[in-house]
Short mmCIF file of C-alpha atoms in Angstrom, two decimals:
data_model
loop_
_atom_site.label_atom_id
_atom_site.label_comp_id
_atom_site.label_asym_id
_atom_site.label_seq_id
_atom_site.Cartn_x
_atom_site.Cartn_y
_atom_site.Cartn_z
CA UNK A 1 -32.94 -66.39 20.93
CA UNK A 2 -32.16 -64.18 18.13
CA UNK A 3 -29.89 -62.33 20.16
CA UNK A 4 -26.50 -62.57 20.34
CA UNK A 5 -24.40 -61.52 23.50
CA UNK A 6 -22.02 -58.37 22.40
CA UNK A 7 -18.64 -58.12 23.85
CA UNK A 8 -16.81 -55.12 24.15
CA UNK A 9 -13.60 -54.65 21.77
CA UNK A 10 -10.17 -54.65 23.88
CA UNK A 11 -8.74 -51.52 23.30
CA UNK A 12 -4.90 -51.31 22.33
CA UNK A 13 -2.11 -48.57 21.57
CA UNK A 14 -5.41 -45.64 21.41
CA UNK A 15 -2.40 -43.11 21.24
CA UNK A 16 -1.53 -43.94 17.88
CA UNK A 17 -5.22 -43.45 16.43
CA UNK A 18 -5.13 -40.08 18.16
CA UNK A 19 -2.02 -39.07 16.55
CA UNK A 20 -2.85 -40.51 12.87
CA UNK A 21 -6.04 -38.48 13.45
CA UNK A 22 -4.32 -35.14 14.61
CA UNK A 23 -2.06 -35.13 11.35
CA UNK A 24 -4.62 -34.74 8.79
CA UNK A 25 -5.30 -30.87 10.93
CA UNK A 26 -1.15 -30.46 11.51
CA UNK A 27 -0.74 -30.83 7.92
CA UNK A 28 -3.20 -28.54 6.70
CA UNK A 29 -2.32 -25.47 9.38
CA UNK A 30 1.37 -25.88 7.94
CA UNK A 31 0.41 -25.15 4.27
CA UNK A 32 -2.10 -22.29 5.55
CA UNK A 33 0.78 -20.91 7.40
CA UNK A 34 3.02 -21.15 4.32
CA UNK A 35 0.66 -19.91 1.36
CA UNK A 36 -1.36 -17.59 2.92
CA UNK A 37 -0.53 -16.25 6.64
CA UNK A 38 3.65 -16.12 5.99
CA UNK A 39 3.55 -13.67 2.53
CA UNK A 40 0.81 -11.69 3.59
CA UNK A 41 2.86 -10.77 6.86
CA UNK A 42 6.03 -10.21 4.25
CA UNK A 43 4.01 -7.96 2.66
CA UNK A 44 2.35 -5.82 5.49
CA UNK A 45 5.92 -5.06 6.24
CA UNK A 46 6.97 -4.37 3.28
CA UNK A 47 3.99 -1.76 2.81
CA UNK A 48 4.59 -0.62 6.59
CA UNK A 49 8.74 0.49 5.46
CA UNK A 50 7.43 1.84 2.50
CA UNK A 51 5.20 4.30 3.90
CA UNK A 52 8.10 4.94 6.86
CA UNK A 53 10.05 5.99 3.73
CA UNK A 54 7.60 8.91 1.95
CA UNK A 55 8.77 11.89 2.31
CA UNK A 56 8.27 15.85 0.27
CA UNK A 57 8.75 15.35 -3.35
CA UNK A 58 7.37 11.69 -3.98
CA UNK A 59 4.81 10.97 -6.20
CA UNK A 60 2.22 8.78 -4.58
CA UNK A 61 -0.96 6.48 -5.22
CA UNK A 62 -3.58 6.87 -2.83
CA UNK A 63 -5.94 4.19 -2.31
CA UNK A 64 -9.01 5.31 -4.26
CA UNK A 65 -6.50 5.70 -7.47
CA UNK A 66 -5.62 9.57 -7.13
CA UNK A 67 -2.00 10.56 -7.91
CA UNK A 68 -0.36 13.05 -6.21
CA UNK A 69 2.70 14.87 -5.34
CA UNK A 70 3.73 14.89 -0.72
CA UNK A 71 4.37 18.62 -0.79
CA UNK A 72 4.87 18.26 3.52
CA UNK A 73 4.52 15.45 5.86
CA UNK A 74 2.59 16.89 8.79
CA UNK A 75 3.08 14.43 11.01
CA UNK A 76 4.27 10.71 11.67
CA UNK A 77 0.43 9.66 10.07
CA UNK A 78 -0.58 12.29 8.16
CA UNK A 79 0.33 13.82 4.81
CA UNK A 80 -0.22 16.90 2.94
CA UNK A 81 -0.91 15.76 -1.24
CA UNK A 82 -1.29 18.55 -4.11
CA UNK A 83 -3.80 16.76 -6.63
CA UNK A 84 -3.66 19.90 -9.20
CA UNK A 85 -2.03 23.42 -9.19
CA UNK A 86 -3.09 24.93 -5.96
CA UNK A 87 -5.41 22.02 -4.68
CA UNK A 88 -4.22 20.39 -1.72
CA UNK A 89 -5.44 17.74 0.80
CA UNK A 90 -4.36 15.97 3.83
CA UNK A 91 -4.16 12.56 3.85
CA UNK A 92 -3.50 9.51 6.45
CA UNK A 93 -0.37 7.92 5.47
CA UNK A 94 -1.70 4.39 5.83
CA UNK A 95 -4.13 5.05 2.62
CA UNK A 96 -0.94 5.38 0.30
CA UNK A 97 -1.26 1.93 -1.85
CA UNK A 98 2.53 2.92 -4.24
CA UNK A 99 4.85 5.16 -4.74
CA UNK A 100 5.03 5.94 -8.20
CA UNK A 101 8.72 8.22 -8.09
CA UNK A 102 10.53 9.21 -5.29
CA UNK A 103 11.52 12.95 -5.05
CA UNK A 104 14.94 14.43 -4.69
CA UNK A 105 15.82 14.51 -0.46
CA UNK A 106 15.26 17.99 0.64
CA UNK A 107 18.03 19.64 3.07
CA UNK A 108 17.87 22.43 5.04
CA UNK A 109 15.08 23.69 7.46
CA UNK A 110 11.67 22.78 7.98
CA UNK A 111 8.86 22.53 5.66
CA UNK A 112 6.49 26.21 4.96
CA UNK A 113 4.08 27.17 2.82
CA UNK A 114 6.81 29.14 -0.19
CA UNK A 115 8.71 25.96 0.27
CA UNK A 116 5.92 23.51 -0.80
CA UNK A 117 5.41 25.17 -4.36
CA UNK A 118 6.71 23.27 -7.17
CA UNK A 119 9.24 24.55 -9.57
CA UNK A 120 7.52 25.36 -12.82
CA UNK A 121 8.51 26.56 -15.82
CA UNK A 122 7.58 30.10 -16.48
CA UNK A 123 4.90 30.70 -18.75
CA UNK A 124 5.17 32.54 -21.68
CA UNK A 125 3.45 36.61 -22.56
CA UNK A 126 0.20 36.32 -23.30
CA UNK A 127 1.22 37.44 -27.05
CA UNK A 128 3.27 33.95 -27.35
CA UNK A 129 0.28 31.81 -26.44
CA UNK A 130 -1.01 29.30 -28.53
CA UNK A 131 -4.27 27.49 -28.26
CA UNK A 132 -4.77 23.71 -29.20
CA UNK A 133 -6.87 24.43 -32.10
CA UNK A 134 -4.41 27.02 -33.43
CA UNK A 135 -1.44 24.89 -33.14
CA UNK A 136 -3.36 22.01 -35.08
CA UNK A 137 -4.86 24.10 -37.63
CA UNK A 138 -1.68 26.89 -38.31
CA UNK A 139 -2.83 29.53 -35.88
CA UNK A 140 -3.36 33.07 -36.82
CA UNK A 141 -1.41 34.78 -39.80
#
């Protein structure tokens, strides 16, 4: 007989193994929640008032790194940018990463085409022009 009899253990207070064994998964859901899942939500919002916020005249960021000025906001998700003198695109709203300045509010009626140009300087006669080169090397005498 080389076989001895086995006896089944009693079993007593299983409830506490359970919860001792549940804690280990409480504890790690609770510092998931707290470094990962709480400031990313504090930051969707943050990005989500910002955008509620652009309006004509800021200078904005888009998400592939081009800078731009909001010469009208066409609608509640949609923006139109000026990239260069005379080159505009629309844009979704949601692709705006920063706002780099914020322009002066603008009063009055609604947005049109004459409104939308920026106020630049006026250029000088073609007689006052200077070149690069010229102005680095003295320029015509």
């Amino acid at each position: 007989m080389f076989i001895s009899p086995a006896w089944a253990q009693a079993t007593g207070g299983g409830s506490g193994d359970f919860l001792v064994q549940l804690f280990p998964l409480i504890l790690i859901f609770v510092v998931f929640y707290f470094l990962l899942i709480r400031p990313q939500q504090t930051k969707m919002r943050a990005h989500r008032e910002m955008l509620a916020g652009v309006k004509r005249g800021d200078r904005v960021v888009t998400g592939g790194g081009i800078i731009g000025l909001v010469t009208k906001v066409i609608s509640d998700n949609e923006l139109q940018v000026e990239l260069a003198d005379g080159v505009r695109v629309r844009i979704v709203k949601q692709t705006i990463s920063d706002i780099l300045t914020r322009g002066e509010s603008v009063r009055g009626g609604k947005d049109s085409d004459e409104d939308d140009k920026p106020m630049l300087p006026p250029s000088p006669p073609a007689s006052e022009r200077k070149s690069l080169l010229g102005s680095l090397f003295g320029g015509r005498k």
